[in-house]
Amino acid sequence: MSRVSLLSTAVAGIVGAIALTACSKPADAPSTATPQTPAAAPATADNHSFNDAINAADFAQHVKVLASDEFEGRAPGSAGEEKTVQYLEAQFKRMGLKPGNGDSYFQTVPMVETTADESTTLTIDAKGKPRTLKFGDDMVVGTRTGREEVKVDGSQLVFVGYGVNAPEQNWNDYAGVDVKGKTVVMFVNDPGFHSQDPKLFEGKRMTYYGRWTYKFEEAARQGAAAAIIIHDTEGASYGWDVVKNSWSGAQFDLPAKDDPEPRLPVQGWITGDAARSLLADLGQNLDELYKAANKPGFKAIPLDGKLSVDLKSKTSEKSSRNVVALLPGAKRPDEAIVYMAHWDHLGNHAHEADEHGGASGGEPHADTIYNGAIDNASGVAGILEIAEAFSKQTPPPDRSLLFLAVTLEESGLLGSKYYVAHPTIPLNKTVAVINLDAMPVIGKAKDMTVVGFGSSELEDLLKTQAESQQRVLHAEATPEDGFYFRSDHFNFAKAGVPALYAKGGSDLLEGGVDAGRKAESDYRDNRYHKPGDQFDPSWKMDGVVQDLEALYGVGRTLAGDEQWPNWYEGNAFRGAHDKLMKSAK
């Protein structure tokens, strides 16, 4: 698929595992956040003595602290946030970095916290036969309206294939059907994925149209009252437990005034088994619908059923914080390279222990803290290590370095979305963004993975660094998983800023590709978005040190010269970048 038209859709939204979503507030609004909890003393690093150079011990110490039970899973708006942002501020101060948002290390991100009542049920009238779907077991739902009660009563069900409207592909699942006030039911991923048709969209590689975030955005633009995605593990790239864990408990969003795109009253997922049974009651066959939805010319299918739900939620307006630190450039301080990582994770699901016999179906009072060691204490530790190296660099960098730890990534990339709308350094002065998310800790590899490989000239710089380590670059092994659209660099990319998202590869020095893929699968299946994502002192961290050194090398090169890398010719984001650079003149 051509990425050019996809970019226009994505930009319109702004002006919308190991490798596993235009604002009205003025840019000079107050930048310091009001703490959501009583102030606590900044967490210490256990008197750890940090070295100037990137090293495994320092990296491990940061992860150990950030992923500790004391930090309670780093949920936005929680006591864990307070400890996290104070720890980051203390570390940046220790390094001698300056506040990156005026006189503050913090940028307030307004948010609405919504917690759905998990006793909520969906009622489906299937040809006069009532069906009840239970929260967590059969479905999950939520609302982005910020309202404490949302009712949908007798909304007609319409199957809309993959819920995609892509004019450049001559594909519109909404063609010829009016879904205003109705409930759309759809598949995850792109047309062509489940039929393995390489001629549809980008074949195996997921586009933004395949992401669940896009599908809800498009359903809202079409005027639907509700939208339900049918889950399948291959299409989503994760199992139902990840969906359930991610959608239970508090959910966060930007206030409507800061993100005025249309919003659905109700949105959520249904399990594949529940969908199959329900569709059979409606006279439909799930397998046949997969076949139909993957054929060009697919037409939406009205279903002989109606959805009703009375969704009650607890809501409150709060704020969270991005943490921003600056190392001013010695010669061109107005130009900056950004290193970023998201600090937030899923928090403490204490209710799961008593209500569900433990987060993983074990004994009551099981571990319910989602520590997020790999996702993404590892990335935050990475930018801290790189910041340390830059702060001790001799001679100092000519350009500025901005270190950005963003919030609300797990809620749809909201912290980075807010920063891009309210940058502390103008985007047309932002040379590049280097994103660290879920860094591998499985040992040295012969390769590096570039998510979205073939995107920008930043890869040329990374290639030089990798070759100096006798390593090669390649694309992610599972482009169908859509990782490119699932991390915070994506908001910068949509705005045109060249962005690099890279990490260690799978071809390990010890065990080769088989060992690397096995380790990745083990993390995805057993720890990703689960309480098991905890710090492990037995991690092999020599590989992540190499990764950080390579990513530091890219920034050091850019910070020491005058080049302005661009997206490769034909890339969807090149036009936005060219327009951005014209605005700098």
Coordinates of C-alpha atoms in Angstrom, one line a residue:
M1 CA 0.0 0.0 0.0
S2 CA 1.2 3.5 -0.7
R3 CA 2.0 5.2 2.6
V4 CA 1.4 8.7 1.2
S5 CA -2.4 8.5 1.5
L6 CA -2.1 6.8 4.9
L7 CA 0.0 9.8 6.0
S8 CA -2.7 12.2 5.0
T9 CA -5.2 10.3 7.1
A10 CA -2.8 10.1 10.0
V11 CA -1.9 13.8 9.8
A12 CA -5.5 14.7 9.7
G13 CA -5.8 13.1 13.1
I14 CA -3.2 15.6 14.5
V15 CA -4.5 18.7 12.4
G16 CA -6.0 11.3 14.7
A17 CA 6.8 -7.6 23.5
I18 CA 10.3 -7.7 22.6
A19 CA 9.4 -5.8 19.5
L20 CA 5.7 -5.6 20.4
T21 CA -1.8 4.3 19.7
A22 CA -4.6 19.8 17.3
C23 CA -4.8 20.8 20.7
S24 CA -6.3 24.0 22.0
K25 CA -4.1 24.4 25.1
P26 CA -1.5 27.1 24.3
A27 CA 2.1 26.0 24.2
D28 CA 3.1 28.4 26.9
A29 CA 0.5 27.0 29.4
P30 CA 1.8 26.2 32.9
S31 CA 4.1 23.3 32.7
T32 CA 4.3 21.8 36.2
A33 CA 1.9 19.1 37.2
T34 CA -0.1 19.0 40.4
P35 CA 1.0 15.8 42.1
Q36 CA -1.8 13.2 42.1
T37 CA -0.6 11.8 45.4
P38 CA 1.1 13.2 48.5
A39 CA 4.6 14.1 47.6
A40 CA 7.2 11.4 48.4
A41 CA 10.9 11.7 48.7
P42 CA 12.6 10.9 45.4
A43 CA 13.4 7.3 45.0
T44 CA 17.1 6.6 45.4
A45 CA 19.3 4.3 43.4
D46 CA 20.5 2.5 46.6
N47 CA 23.6 4.7 46.6
H48 CA 24.7 3.1 43.4
S49 CA 27.8 4.7 41.9
F50 CA 27.1 5.5 38.2
N51 CA 29.8 5.4 35.6
D52 CA 30.2 7.9 32.8
A53 CA 30.1 5.2 30.1
I54 CA 27.1 3.1 29.1
N55 CA 27.3 -0.2 31.0
A56 CA 25.2 -3.1 32.2
A57 CA 25.4 -2.4 35.9
D58 CA 24.0 1.1 35.6
F59 CA 21.3 0.0 33.1
A60 CA 20.3 -2.9 35.5
Q61 CA 20.1 -0.5 38.5
H62 CA 17.7 1.8 36.7
V63 CA 15.5 -1.0 35.6
K64 CA 15.6 -2.6 39.1
V65 CA 14.3 0.6 40.7
L66 CA 11.7 1.6 38.1
A67 CA 10.3 -2.0 37.9
S68 CA 10.3 -2.6 41.6
D69 CA 7.1 -3.3 43.5
E70 CA 7.6 0.0 45.3
F71 CA 6.8 1.8 42.0
E72 CA 3.5 -0.2 41.7
G73 CA 3.6 -0.7 38.0
R74 CA 4.0 3.0 37.2
A75 CA 0.4 3.8 36.4
P76 CA -0.3 7.4 35.3
G77 CA -2.0 9.4 38.1
S78 CA -0.9 6.9 40.8
A79 CA 1.7 7.0 43.6
G80 CA 3.8 5.0 41.2
E81 CA 3.9 8.0 38.8
E82 CA 5.0 10.3 41.6
K83 CA 7.9 8.0 42.4
T84 CA 8.8 7.5 38.8
V85 CA 8.9 11.2 37.7
Q86 CA 10.8 12.2 40.9
Y87 CA 13.4 9.4 40.2
L88 CA 13.8 10.6 36.7
E89 CA 14.1 14.3 37.7
A90 CA 16.7 13.3 40.3
Q91 CA 18.7 11.3 37.8
F92 CA 18.7 14.1 35.2
K93 CA 19.7 16.6 37.9
R94 CA 22.6 14.4 39.0
M95 CA 23.9 14.3 35.4
G96 CA 23.8 18.1 35.2
L97 CA 21.0 18.3 32.6
K98 CA 18.8 21.3 32.6
P99 CA 15.0 21.4 32.7
G100 CA 13.6 20.7 29.3
N101 CA 10.3 22.7 29.6
G102 CA 11.2 26.2 30.6
D103 CA 12.2 26.0 34.2
S104 CA 10.6 22.6 34.8
Y105 CA 11.6 19.0 34.1
F106 CA 7.9 18.2 33.8
Q107 CA 5.2 18.8 31.1
T108 CA 1.7 18.4 32.3
V109 CA -0.5 16.1 30.2
P110 CA -4.2 16.6 31.0
M111 CA -6.1 13.3 31.1
V112 CA -9.4 11.8 31.8
E113 CA -9.3 8.7 33.9
T114 CA -12.2 6.2 33.2
T115 CA -12.7 2.9 35.0
A116 CA -15.5 0.8 33.6
D117 CA -17.7 -1.2 35.9
E118 CA -16.5 -4.8 35.3
S119 CA -19.9 -6.1 36.2
T120 CA -21.1 -4.6 32.9
T121 CA -22.6 -7.0 30.4
L122 CA -23.5 -6.7 26.7
T123 CA -26.9 -7.9 25.7
I124 CA -27.4 -9.0 22.1
D125 CA -30.9 -9.6 20.8
A126 CA -30.1 -12.3 18.2
K127 CA -33.3 -12.9 16.1
G128 CA -35.3 -12.4 19.3
K129 CA -33.0 -14.6 21.3
P130 CA -31.2 -12.7 24.1
R131 CA -27.5 -13.4 24.6
T132 CA -25.5 -12.0 27.5
L133 CA -21.7 -11.4 27.1
K134 CA -19.7 -11.0 30.3
F135 CA -16.9 -8.5 30.8
G136 CA -13.5 -10.1 30.7
D137 CA -14.7 -13.6 29.9
D138 CA -16.4 -12.8 26.6
M139 CA -15.7 -9.1 25.9
V140 CA -14.3 -5.9 27.1
V141 CA -15.7 -2.4 26.6
G142 CA -15.0 1.2 27.5
T143 CA -15.9 4.7 26.6
R144 CA -13.8 7.7 25.5
T145 CA -16.6 10.2 26.3
G146 CA -15.6 11.0 29.8
R147 CA -19.2 10.3 30.9
E148 CA -20.1 8.2 34.0
E149 CA -22.9 6.4 32.2
V150 CA -23.3 5.7 28.5
K151 CA -26.3 3.7 27.2
V152 CA -26.7 2.1 23.9
D153 CA -30.2 0.6 23.4
G154 CA -31.2 -1.7 20.6
S155 CA -28.4 -0.6 18.2
Q156 CA -28.5 -2.5 14.9
L157 CA -25.4 -4.7 14.3
V158 CA -23.5 -4.3 11.0
F159 CA -20.5 -6.3 10.0
V160 CA -18.1 -4.0 8.2
G161 CA -15.2 -6.4 7.4
Y162 CA -12.0 -4.8 8.6
G163 CA -13.6 -1.4 9.1
V164 CA -11.2 0.2 6.6
N165 CA -11.8 3.3 4.4
A166 CA -8.7 3.5 2.2
P167 CA -9.4 5.5 -1.0
E168 CA -6.0 4.9 -2.5
Q169 CA -6.6 1.2 -2.3
N170 CA -10.0 1.5 -3.8
W171 CA -11.2 -0.1 -0.6
N172 CA -14.1 1.1 1.6
D173 CA -15.8 -1.3 4.0
Y174 CA -18.3 1.4 4.7
A175 CA -19.4 2.0 1.1
G176 CA -23.2 1.9 0.6
V177 CA -24.1 1.6 4.3
D178 CA -25.1 4.2 6.8
V179 CA -23.9 3.2 10.3
K180 CA -25.0 6.3 12.2
G181 CA -26.3 5.1 15.6
K182 CA -25.5 1.5 14.8
T183 CA -22.9 -0.9 16.2
V184 CA -20.2 -2.0 13.8
V185 CA -18.5 -5.3 14.1
M186 CA -15.1 -5.9 12.5
F187 CA -11.9 -7.9 12.3
V188 CA -8.5 -6.7 13.5
N189 CA -5.5 -6.3 11.0
D190 CA -5.7 -5.4 7.3
P191 CA -7.7 -6.8 4.4
G192 CA -5.6 -9.7 3.0
F193 CA -4.0 -10.7 6.3
H194 CA -6.2 -13.7 7.1
S195 CA -6.4 -14.8 3.5
Q196 CA -2.6 -14.3 3.2
D197 CA -3.2 -12.4 -0.1
P198 CA 0.1 -10.5 -0.8
K199 CA -1.7 -8.3 -3.4
L200 CA -3.9 -6.6 -0.8
F201 CA -2.6 -3.5 1.1
E202 CA 1.1 -4.3 2.0
G203 CA 0.6 -8.1 2.1
K204 CA 2.1 -9.4 5.3
R205 CA 3.1 -6.0 6.6
M206 CA 0.5 -4.3 8.8
T207 CA -0.5 -0.8 7.9
Y208 CA -2.0 1.7 10.2
Y209 CA -5.4 0.6 8.8
G210 CA -4.9 -2.7 10.6
R211 CA -4.4 -1.2 14.0
W212 CA -7.3 -1.3 16.5
T213 CA -6.8 2.4 17.2
Y214 CA -7.5 3.3 13.6
K215 CA -10.6 1.1 13.4
F216 CA -12.2 2.9 16.4
E217 CA -11.2 6.3 14.9
E218 CA -12.9 5.5 11.6
A219 CA -16.0 4.1 13.2
A220 CA -16.4 7.3 15.1
R221 CA -15.9 9.3 11.9
Q222 CA -18.7 7.2 10.4
G223 CA -21.0 8.1 13.2
A224 CA -21.4 4.6 14.8
A225 CA -22.8 4.4 18.3
A226 CA -20.5 1.5 19.2
A227 CA -17.7 -0.6 17.7
I228 CA -16.7 -4.1 18.5
I229 CA -13.5 -5.8 17.2
I230 CA -13.4 -9.6 16.9
H231 CA -10.2 -10.8 18.5
D232 CA -7.9 -13.4 17.0
T233 CA -4.4 -14.0 18.3
E234 CA -2.7 -14.0 14.9
G235 CA -4.4 -10.8 13.7
A236 CA -3.9 -8.9 16.9
S237 CA -0.4 -10.4 17.5
Y238 CA -1.3 -11.1 21.2
G239 CA -3.7 -13.3 23.1
W240 CA -7.0 -12.5 24.7
D241 CA -5.3 -12.2 28.1
V242 CA -3.4 -9.1 26.9
V243 CA -6.6 -7.5 25.7
K244 CA -8.4 -8.2 29.0
N245 CA -5.4 -7.0 31.1
S246 CA -5.0 -3.8 29.0
W247 CA -8.7 -2.9 29.1
S248 CA -9.5 -3.7 32.7
G249 CA -8.9 -1.1 35.4
A250 CA -8.4 2.6 34.8
Q251 CA -8.2 3.8 31.2
F252 CA -6.8 7.2 30.2
D253 CA -7.5 9.6 27.5
L254 CA -6.8 13.2 26.6
P255 CA -9.7 15.6 27.2
A256 CA -11.9 16.2 24.2
K257 CA -10.8 19.8 24.1
D258 CA -7.2 18.7 23.7
D259 CA -8.1 16.0 21.1
P260 CA -11.2 17.1 19.2
E261 CA -11.4 14.0 16.9
P262 CA -14.8 12.2 16.9
R263 CA -15.1 9.6 19.7
L264 CA -17.2 6.5 20.1
P265 CA -19.7 6.3 23.0
V266 CA -18.8 2.6 23.4
Q267 CA -15.8 0.6 22.0
G268 CA -14.3 -2.8 22.8
W269 CA -13.4 -6.3 21.8
I270 CA -15.1 -9.7 21.7
T271 CA -13.4 -13.1 21.9
G272 CA -13.2 -15.2 18.8
D273 CA -15.2 -18.0 20.5
A274 CA -18.0 -15.7 21.6
A275 CA -18.1 -14.1 18.2
R276 CA -18.4 -17.4 16.4
S277 CA -21.2 -18.5 18.6
L278 CA -23.0 -15.2 18.4
L279 CA -22.7 -15.0 14.6
A280 CA -24.1 -18.5 14.4
D281 CA -27.2 -17.4 16.3
L282 CA -27.4 -14.5 13.7
G283 CA -27.3 -17.0 10.8
Q284 CA -23.7 -16.2 9.9
N285 CA -20.6 -18.3 9.7
L286 CA -17.3 -16.7 11.1
D287 CA -15.1 -18.5 8.6
E288 CA -17.3 -17.4 5.6
L289 CA -17.2 -13.8 6.9
Y290 CA -13.4 -14.0 6.9
K291 CA -13.4 -15.1 3.3
A292 CA -15.9 -12.4 2.3
A293 CA -14.1 -9.6 4.1
N294 CA -10.8 -10.4 2.3
K295 CA -12.2 -10.0 -1.2
P296 CA -12.1 -6.7 -3.1
G297 CA -15.6 -5.3 -3.5
F298 CA -16.7 -6.5 0.0
K299 CA -20.0 -4.9 1.0
A300 CA -21.0 -4.4 4.7
I301 CA -23.5 -7.0 5.9
P302 CA -26.4 -5.9 8.2
L303 CA -26.9 -8.5 10.9
D304 CA -30.2 -9.6 12.4
G305 CA -29.3 -8.5 15.9
K306 CA -29.2 -5.5 18.2
L307 CA -26.8 -4.5 20.9
S308 CA -27.7 -2.9 24.2
V309 CA -25.4 -1.9 27.0
D310 CA -25.6 0.3 30.1
L311 CA -22.0 1.1 30.7
K312 CA -21.3 2.7 34.0
S313 CA -17.8 4.1 34.8
K314 CA -16.0 6.1 37.4
T315 CA -14.4 9.1 35.8
S316 CA -12.2 11.9 36.9
E317 CA -10.1 14.6 35.4
K318 CA -6.5 14.4 36.3
S319 CA -3.1 15.1 34.8
S320 CA 0.0 13.1 34.2
R321 CA 3.5 14.2 33.3
N322 CA 6.1 13.9 30.6
V323 CA 9.6 14.3 32.0
V324 CA 11.8 16.5 29.8
A325 CA 15.5 17.1 30.3
L326 CA 17.9 19.2 28.1
L327 CA 21.6 19.2 27.4
P328 CA 22.1 22.5 25.5
G329 CA 24.3 22.3 22.5
A330 CA 27.6 24.2 22.5
K331 CA 27.2 25.8 19.0
R332 CA 23.7 25.3 17.8
P333 CA 21.5 25.0 20.9
D334 CA 18.3 25.7 19.0
E335 CA 18.6 22.4 17.1
A336 CA 18.0 19.2 19.0
I337 CA 18.1 15.4 18.7
V338 CA 15.4 13.8 20.9
Y339 CA 15.9 10.5 22.7
M340 CA 12.6 9.2 24.0
A341 CA 10.9 6.3 25.9
H342 CA 7.6 5.9 27.7
W343 CA 7.8 5.5 31.5
D344 CA 4.2 4.3 32.1
H345 CA 2.9 0.8 32.5
L346 CA -0.3 -0.9 33.7
G347 CA -0.1 -0.3 37.4
N348 CA -1.5 -2.5 40.2
H349 CA -4.6 -4.6 39.4
A350 CA -5.2 -5.4 43.0
H351 CA -8.8 -6.3 42.3
E352 CA -7.7 -9.3 40.2
A353 CA -6.4 -11.2 43.2
D354 CA -9.6 -11.3 45.1
E355 CA -12.1 -11.3 42.3
H356 CA -10.5 -13.6 39.8
G357 CA -8.2 -15.8 41.9
G358 CA -5.0 -14.0 40.8
A359 CA -4.0 -12.2 37.6
S360 CA -3.0 -15.4 36.0
G361 CA -5.7 -17.7 37.3
G362 CA -3.6 -18.8 40.3
E363 CA -4.3 -18.7 44.0
P364 CA -6.0 -15.6 45.5
H365 CA -3.8 -12.8 46.5
A366 CA -1.4 -13.6 43.6
D367 CA 1.0 -11.0 42.3
T368 CA -1.1 -8.3 40.6
I369 CA 1.6 -5.6 40.1
Y370 CA 2.4 -5.2 36.4
N371 CA 6.0 -4.1 36.9
G372 CA 6.8 -3.5 33.2
A373 CA 10.5 -4.2 33.5
I374 CA 11.0 -4.8 29.7
D375 CA 8.0 -2.7 28.8
N376 CA 9.3 -0.1 29.3
A377 CA 11.6 0.4 32.3
S378 CA 14.3 -1.0 29.9
G379 CA 13.7 1.9 27.4
V380 CA 13.8 4.5 30.2
A381 CA 17.0 3.0 31.6
G382 CA 18.3 3.2 28.1
I383 CA 17.8 6.9 27.6
L384 CA 19.2 7.5 31.1
E385 CA 22.4 5.7 30.1
I386 CA 22.6 7.6 26.8
A387 CA 22.0 10.9 28.7
E388 CA 24.8 10.0 31.1
A389 CA 27.2 9.4 28.2
F390 CA 26.3 12.7 26.5
S391 CA 26.6 14.7 29.7
K392 CA 30.2 13.5 30.1
Q393 CA 31.1 13.8 26.4
T394 CA 34.2 15.7 25.4
P395 CA 34.0 17.9 23.5
P396 CA 30.4 18.6 24.3
P397 CA 27.8 18.2 21.4
D398 CA 27.2 21.1 19.1
R399 CA 23.5 20.5 18.9
S400 CA 21.2 20.1 21.9
L401 CA 20.0 16.7 23.2
L402 CA 16.5 16.4 24.6
F403 CA 15.6 13.4 26.7
L404 CA 11.9 12.8 26.8
A405 CA 10.2 10.2 29.0
V406 CA 6.5 10.3 28.1
T407 CA 3.4 9.1 29.8
L408 CA 0.3 7.4 28.7
E409 CA 1.8 5.3 25.9
E410 CA -0.2 2.3 27.1
S411 CA -3.3 4.3 26.7
G412 CA -2.8 5.1 23.0
L413 CA 0.5 7.1 22.7
L414 CA -1.1 10.0 24.5
G415 CA 1.9 11.6 26.2
S416 CA 3.9 11.8 22.9
K417 CA 0.8 13.0 21.1
Y418 CA 0.5 15.8 23.6
Y419 CA 4.2 16.7 23.3
V420 CA 4.0 16.8 19.5
A421 CA 1.1 19.2 19.8
H422 CA 3.0 21.3 22.4
P423 CA 6.8 20.7 21.7
T424 CA 9.3 22.4 24.0
I425 CA 11.6 22.6 21.0
P426 CA 9.9 23.4 17.7
L427 CA 9.4 20.4 15.5
N428 CA 11.1 22.2 12.6
K429 CA 14.2 22.4 14.8
T430 CA 14.0 18.8 15.9
V431 CA 16.6 17.0 13.8
A432 CA 15.6 13.5 14.7
V433 CA 13.8 11.3 17.2
I434 CA 15.3 8.0 18.5
N435 CA 12.8 5.9 20.4
L436 CA 13.6 3.1 22.9
D437 CA 10.9 0.7 23.7
A438 CA 11.2 -2.9 25.1
M439 CA 14.9 -3.4 24.8
P440 CA 16.0 -7.0 24.5
V441 CA 18.1 -8.4 27.4
I442 CA 18.9 -11.8 25.8
G443 CA 22.6 -11.4 25.0
K444 CA 24.7 -10.1 22.1
A445 CA 23.3 -10.5 18.6
K446 CA 24.8 -10.4 15.1
D447 CA 22.1 -8.0 14.0
M448 CA 19.9 -5.1 14.9
T449 CA 16.2 -4.9 14.3
V450 CA 14.9 -1.6 12.7
V451 CA 11.1 -1.5 13.2
G452 CA 9.7 0.0 10.0
F453 CA 13.0 -0.8 8.1
G454 CA 13.5 1.2 5.0
S455 CA 12.0 4.4 6.3
S456 CA 14.6 7.2 6.8
E457 CA 18.2 8.2 6.4
L458 CA 18.7 7.7 10.1
E459 CA 19.2 4.0 9.1
D460 CA 22.3 5.0 7.2
L461 CA 23.8 6.4 10.3
L462 CA 22.8 3.4 12.3
K463 CA 24.2 1.1 9.7
T464 CA 27.6 2.7 10.2
Q465 CA 27.4 2.1 13.9
A466 CA 26.2 -1.5 13.5
E467 CA 29.0 -2.3 11.1
S468 CA 31.6 -1.0 13.6
Q469 CA 30.2 -3.8 15.9
Q470 CA 30.2 -6.3 13.1
R471 CA 26.4 -6.3 12.9
V472 CA 23.8 -6.0 10.2
L473 CA 20.4 -4.3 10.1
H474 CA 17.2 -5.9 9.1
A475 CA 13.4 -5.4 9.4
E476 CA 11.3 -6.8 12.2
A477 CA 10.5 -10.5 11.8
T478 CA 6.8 -10.0 12.1
P479 CA 5.8 -6.9 10.2
E480 CA 2.2 -8.1 10.3
D481 CA 2.2 -7.2 14.0
G482 CA 2.3 -3.5 13.3
F483 CA 4.9 -2.5 15.9
Y484 CA 5.7 0.6 13.9
F485 CA 2.3 2.1 14.9
R486 CA 2.5 0.9 18.5
S487 CA 5.2 3.1 20.0
D488 CA 5.6 6.8 20.6
H489 CA 7.9 7.7 17.7
F490 CA 4.8 7.3 15.5
N491 CA 3.4 10.7 16.6
F492 CA 6.6 12.4 15.6
A493 CA 6.6 10.5 12.3
K494 CA 3.1 11.7 11.4
A495 CA 4.3 15.3 12.0
G496 CA 7.2 14.7 9.6
V497 CA 10.2 14.4 12.1
P498 CA 12.5 11.6 11.1
A499 CA 12.2 8.9 13.7
L500 CA 14.3 5.7 14.4
Y501 CA 12.9 2.8 16.4
A502 CA 15.6 0.1 16.7
K503 CA 16.8 -2.5 19.1
G504 CA 18.8 -5.7 19.4
G505 CA 18.2 -8.5 16.9
S506 CA 17.3 -12.2 17.0
D507 CA 20.5 -13.8 15.6
L508 CA 22.3 -14.3 18.9
L509 CA 26.0 -15.1 19.2
E510 CA 24.9 -17.9 21.6
G511 CA 22.3 -20.0 19.9
G512 CA 21.6 -18.1 16.7
V513 CA 18.2 -17.3 15.3
D514 CA 16.5 -20.2 17.0
A515 CA 17.5 -19.0 20.5
G516 CA 16.6 -15.4 19.7
R517 CA 13.1 -16.2 18.4
K518 CA 12.5 -18.6 21.3
A519 CA 13.4 -15.9 23.8
E520 CA 11.1 -13.4 22.0
S521 CA 8.2 -15.8 22.0
D522 CA 8.8 -16.6 25.7
Y523 CA 8.5 -13.0 26.6
R524 CA 5.5 -12.4 24.4
D525 CA 3.6 -15.4 25.7
N526 CA 4.5 -15.3 29.4
R527 CA 5.4 -11.8 30.4
Y528 CA 4.2 -9.1 28.0
H529 CA 1.4 -7.1 29.8
K530 CA 1.5 -9.6 32.6
P531 CA 2.8 -9.4 36.2
G532 CA 5.7 -11.6 35.1
D533 CA 7.4 -8.7 33.3
Q534 CA 9.8 -8.2 36.2
F535 CA 13.5 -7.4 36.6
D536 CA 15.7 -10.5 36.5
P537 CA 19.3 -10.3 37.6
S538 CA 20.1 -13.2 35.3
W539 CA 19.4 -11.2 32.2
K540 CA 22.2 -11.1 29.6
M541 CA 22.8 -7.4 29.3
D542 CA 25.9 -7.3 27.2
G543 CA 23.7 -7.1 24.1
V544 CA 21.6 -4.2 25.3
V545 CA 24.8 -2.3 26.1
Q546 CA 25.8 -2.7 22.4
D547 CA 22.4 -1.5 21.3
L548 CA 22.6 1.6 23.5
E549 CA 26.1 2.3 22.2
A550 CA 25.0 2.1 18.6
L551 CA 22.0 4.4 19.3
Y552 CA 24.2 6.8 21.2
G553 CA 26.5 6.8 18.2
V554 CA 23.7 7.9 15.8
G555 CA 22.9 10.9 18.1
R556 CA 26.6 11.8 18.6
T557 CA 27.0 12.0 14.8
L558 CA 24.0 14.2 14.3
A559 CA 24.9 16.3 17.3
G560 CA 28.3 17.0 15.9
D561 CA 27.5 18.1 12.4
E562 CA 25.0 20.1 10.4
Q563 CA 23.1 17.4 8.5
W564 CA 19.3 17.2 8.5
P565 CA 18.3 13.6 7.7
N566 CA 15.1 13.0 5.8
W567 CA 12.7 10.2 5.1
Y568 CA 13.6 8.1 2.1
E569 CA 12.1 9.0 -1.2
G570 CA 8.6 7.6 -1.5
N571 CA 8.1 7.3 2.2
A572 CA 4.7 8.4 3.5
F573 CA 6.2 10.9 5.9
R574 CA 8.6 12.7 3.6
G575 CA 6.1 15.2 2.4
A576 CA 5.2 16.2 6.0
H577 CA 9.0 16.6 6.7
D578 CA 9.6 18.8 3.7
K579 CA 6.6 21.0 4.6
L580 CA 8.0 21.2 8.2
M581 CA 11.4 22.2 7.0
K582 CA 10.0 25.0 4.8
S583 CA 8.3 26.4 7.8
A584 CA 11.7 26.8 9.4
K585 CA 12.9 29.2 6.8

